[in-house]
Coordinates of C-alpha atoms in Angstrom, one line a residue:
Chain H
Q1 CA 22.9 97.6 192.2
Q2 CA 22.4 93.7 191.3
Q3 CA 25.8 92.8 189.6
V4 CA 24.3 88.9 189.1
K5 CA 20.6 88.9 188.0
Q6 CA 19.2 85.0 189.2
S7 CA 15.5 83.7 188.1
P8 CA 13.7 82.0 188.8
Q9 CA 13.2 83.7 192.4
S10 CA 11.1 80.3 192.7
L11 CA 10.8 76.6 191.4
I12 CA 9.1 73.9 191.5
V13 CA 9.6 70.7 190.1
Q14 CA 8.5 67.0 190.4
K15 CA 10.7 64.6 191.5
G16 CA 12.8 63.6 188.7
G17 CA 12.7 65.5 186.7
I18 CA 15.2 68.6 185.8
S19 CA 15.8 71.8 187.3
I20 CA 17.3 74.8 185.5
I21 CA 17.8 78.0 187.4
N22 CA 19.8 81.3 185.0
C23 CA 22.1 83.9 186.2
A24 CA 23.6 87.1 184.1
Y25 CA 26.5 89.7 184.9
E26 CA 27.8 92.1 183.1
N27 CA 30.6 92.8 184.0
T28 CA 33.8 90.8 182.0
A29 CA 36.0 91.0 184.8
F30 CA 34.2 88.4 186.7
D31 CA 35.9 85.0 186.2
Y32 CA 35.1 82.8 188.9
F33 CA 31.1 81.7 189.2
P34 CA 30.4 78.9 192.0
W35 CA 26.6 77.8 192.9
Y36 CA 25.8 77.4 196.5
Q37 CA 23.5 75.7 198.4
Q38 CA 21.2 76.4 201.2
F39 CA 19.1 74.5 203.9
P40 CA 17.0 76.8 206.4
G41 CA 19.4 77.6 209.2
K42 CA 22.0 76.9 207.5
G43 CA 24.6 78.5 205.8
P44 CA 25.9 78.4 202.2
A45 CA 27.6 74.7 201.0
L46 CA 29.2 75.4 197.6
L47 CA 27.9 73.0 195.2
I48 CA 29.5 73.0 192.5
A49 CA 32.4 76.0 190.5
I50 CA 33.2 77.1 186.5
R51 CA 35.7 79.3 185.1
P52 CA 34.9 80.8 182.5
D53 CA 37.5 78.8 179.6
V54 CA 34.8 75.9 180.4
S55 CA 31.9 75.1 178.8
E56 CA 30.0 73.5 180.9
K57 CA 31.4 71.3 184.4
K58 CA 29.2 68.9 185.4
E59 CA 29.2 67.0 189.3
G60 CA 26.6 64.5 189.2
R61 CA 23.7 65.5 189.0
F62 CA 24.5 69.0 189.2
T63 CA 25.8 70.9 185.8
I64 CA 26.9 74.2 185.3
S65 CA 26.4 75.4 181.6
F66 CA 28.4 78.7 181.3
N67 CA 27.7 81.4 178.1
K68 CA 31.3 84.2 177.9
S69 CA 29.3 85.3 175.2
A70 CA 25.8 85.6 176.8
K71 CA 27.9 86.6 179.9
Q72 CA 25.3 83.9 181.8
F73 CA 25.3 80.8 183.4
S74 CA 23.3 78.1 184.4
L75 CA 22.6 75.2 186.6
H76 CA 21.1 72.1 186.0
I77 CA 19.4 69.6 188.7
M78 CA 18.8 66.4 186.3
D79 CA 17.0 64.1 188.3
S80 CA 15.9 65.7 191.1
Q81 CA 15.4 64.9 194.7
P82 CA 12.6 65.7 197.1
G83 CA 16.3 65.9 199.5
D84 CA 18.0 69.2 197.0
S85 CA 15.1 70.6 198.0
A86 CA 16.7 74.6 199.0
T87 CA 17.9 77.6 198.0
Y88 CA 20.1 78.5 195.2
F89 CA 22.6 80.6 194.8
C90 CA 24.3 81.7 192.3
A91 CA 27.4 84.2 192.2
A92 CA 31.1 85.8 190.4
S93 CA 33.9 86.8 191.7
I94 CA 37.0 88.0 190.5
R95 CA 39.6 85.4 191.8
F96 CA 42.8 87.9 192.3
V97 CA 42.2 92.1 192.7
A98 CA 45.7 93.6 191.3
K99 CA 47.5 95.6 194.5
T100 CA 45.3 93.8 197.2
G101 CA 45.1 90.1 196.5
A102 CA 41.0 90.3 197.8
N103 CA 38.2 89.1 196.4
N104 CA 34.7 89.0 197.9
L105 CA 31.7 87.0 196.3
F106 CA 28.8 88.3 194.0
F107 CA 25.2 86.5 194.5
G108 CA 22.4 86.6 193.1
T109 CA 19.8 86.6 195.0
G110 CA 18.5 83.1 194.8
T111 CA 16.1 80.1 193.7
R112 CA 14.0 78.8 196.4
L113 CA 13.2 75.1 194.9
T114 CA 11.2 72.6 195.7
V115 CA 10.8 69.2 194.6
I116 CA 7.7 67.5 194.9
P117 CA 7.5 63.4 195.6
Chain A
K1 CA 37.8 69.1 211.0
A2 CA 35.4 72.2 213.1
G3 CA 33.8 73.8 210.5
V4 CA 33.0 77.4 210.7
T5 CA 31.5 78.8 214.0
Q6 CA 29.4 81.7 215.0
T7 CA 28.6 83.1 218.0
P8 CA 25.7 83.6 219.2
R9 CA 23.1 81.6 216.6
Y10 CA 20.3 84.3 218.1
L11 CA 20.1 87.7 219.0
I12 CA 17.5 90.1 220.0
K13 CA 18.6 94.0 220.3
T14 CA 16.1 97.3 220.3
R15 CA 17.3 99.9 218.6
G16 CA 20.6 102.2 219.5
Q17 CA 22.3 99.3 220.8
Q18 CA 25.3 98.2 219.7
V19 CA 26.3 94.2 219.1
T20 CA 29.5 92.6 218.3
L21 CA 29.3 89.1 216.9
S22 CA 32.3 86.4 216.4
C23 CA 33.7 83.6 214.3
S24 CA 36.0 81.8 214.1
P25 CA 37.1 79.4 211.1
I26 CA 38.1 76.5 210.2
S27 CA 41.4 75.7 211.3
G28 CA 45.0 76.5 208.6
H29 CA 41.7 79.4 207.3
R30 CA 43.6 82.9 207.6
S31 CA 40.6 85.5 205.2
V32 CA 37.3 85.5 206.8
S33 CA 34.7 86.7 205.1
W34 CA 31.7 88.8 206.3
Y35 CA 28.4 88.8 204.7
Q36 CA 24.4 90.1 205.5
Q37 CA 21.8 88.0 204.5
T38 CA 18.4 89.7 204.0
P39 CA 15.3 88.2 202.1
G40 CA 15.1 91.5 200.0
Q41 CA 18.5 92.1 199.9
G42 CA 20.0 88.9 199.3
L43 CA 23.9 88.0 200.4
Q44 CA 25.7 90.9 200.8
F45 CA 29.2 90.9 201.2
L46 CA 30.5 93.4 204.1
F47 CA 34.3 93.0 204.3
E48 CA 36.7 90.7 204.4
Y49 CA 40.0 90.3 206.9
F50 CA 43.5 88.3 205.7
S51 CA 46.1 88.5 208.9
E52 CA 44.9 90.7 211.1
T53 CA 44.2 93.6 208.1
Q54 CA 40.7 94.4 206.2
R55 CA 42.0 93.3 202.4
N56 CA 38.2 94.4 201.0
K57 CA 35.3 96.5 202.1
G58 CA 32.0 96.0 200.8
N59 CA 29.4 99.0 200.3
F60 CA 28.3 99.2 203.9
P61 CA 27.9 102.7 206.4
G62 CA 30.8 103.3 209.3
R63 CA 28.5 101.5 211.9
F64 CA 29.5 98.3 210.6
S65 CA 33.0 97.4 211.6
G66 CA 35.2 94.3 212.3
R67 CA 39.2 93.3 213.3
Q68 CA 40.8 90.1 213.6
F69 CA 42.8 88.6 216.0
S70 CA 46.3 86.8 215.4
N71 CA 44.7 83.1 215.7
S72 CA 42.0 84.0 212.3
R73 CA 38.9 84.6 215.2
S74 CA 37.1 87.5 213.7
E75 CA 34.8 89.8 215.4
M76 CA 32.0 92.1 214.0
N77 CA 30.3 94.8 215.3
V78 CA 27.3 97.2 214.3
S79 CA 26.9 100.3 216.5
T80 CA 23.9 102.4 216.5
L81 CA 21.7 99.5 215.6
E82 CA 18.6 100.4 213.1
L83 CA 15.2 98.1 212.4
G84 CA 17.0 97.2 209.0
D85 CA 20.1 95.6 210.2
S86 CA 17.8 92.8 211.3
A87 CA 19.7 89.9 208.9
L88 CA 21.1 86.8 209.0
Y89 CA 25.3 87.6 209.6
L90 CA 26.8 85.0 207.9
C91 CA 30.9 84.1 208.4
A92 CA 33.3 82.2 205.5
S93 CA 36.4 81.4 205.7
S94 CA 39.2 80.2 203.7
R95 CA 42.5 79.4 203.8
S96 CA 44.4 82.5 202.1
G97 CA 42.6 83.7 199.5
Q98 CA 46.1 84.8 197.7
G99 CA 45.6 84.8 194.1
A100 CA 43.7 82.7 193.0
L101 CA 39.9 82.8 195.0
E102 CA 40.0 79.7 197.7
T103 CA 36.5 77.8 198.4
Q104 CA 35.0 79.9 200.9
Y105 CA 32.9 77.9 203.7
F106 CA 30.0 79.4 205.5
G107 CA 29.1 79.3 209.0
P108 CA 25.6 78.9 210.4
G109 CA 24.9 82.2 210.5
T110 CA 24.0 84.5 213.5
R111 CA 20.6 85.4 213.4
L112 CA 19.6 89.4 214.5
L113 CA 16.7 91.1 215.4
V114 CA 16.6 94.7 215.8
L115 CA 13.1 95.7 217.9

């Protein structure tokens, strides 16, 4: 059962355009939503993250929009560049699990972004 | 500061064999998590270790096991390998994981091919 649903599976954008990737979740206990970027042959790297008490977070060309009532969040890449071509994963987590203090990330299935020069 | 390192980077095994993968976390990080990445299932959580104790476990069969040493280095073992175990195995470390979630830093992964 996929805890976090991600779309689209692949995305092709012209240089300078806006890339938008969407994710949805069901578990209302999730309270941490990071996005990871993965290049071929590399492990995922944290790009940007948001907590549910914030509706938007921006870091440079990357923006997360969060809709708590709809249980959806999205990544917007403004002025997309060929160097942004990578696979992007959204994820969700419960920051603190009672008793165990454990935490683990539930990932979406990934979006392969290609930015055409 | 050196990142998360994983060895070996590539591995070829045959069905029925067992394999051990190694992960060295970032210096000072005590929490190590393991993930399996496949094209079909994406990234799936295997288990997390903290202070040599397994603190959290994903939904994988008992053939998948791990351990953590006193220096926070971790190993993952898969016994009786199956073709479906072919995947990229990723290790991620974070400082302590106590309370609020900390950023998990991923290693480059070990690509396992089971023939």
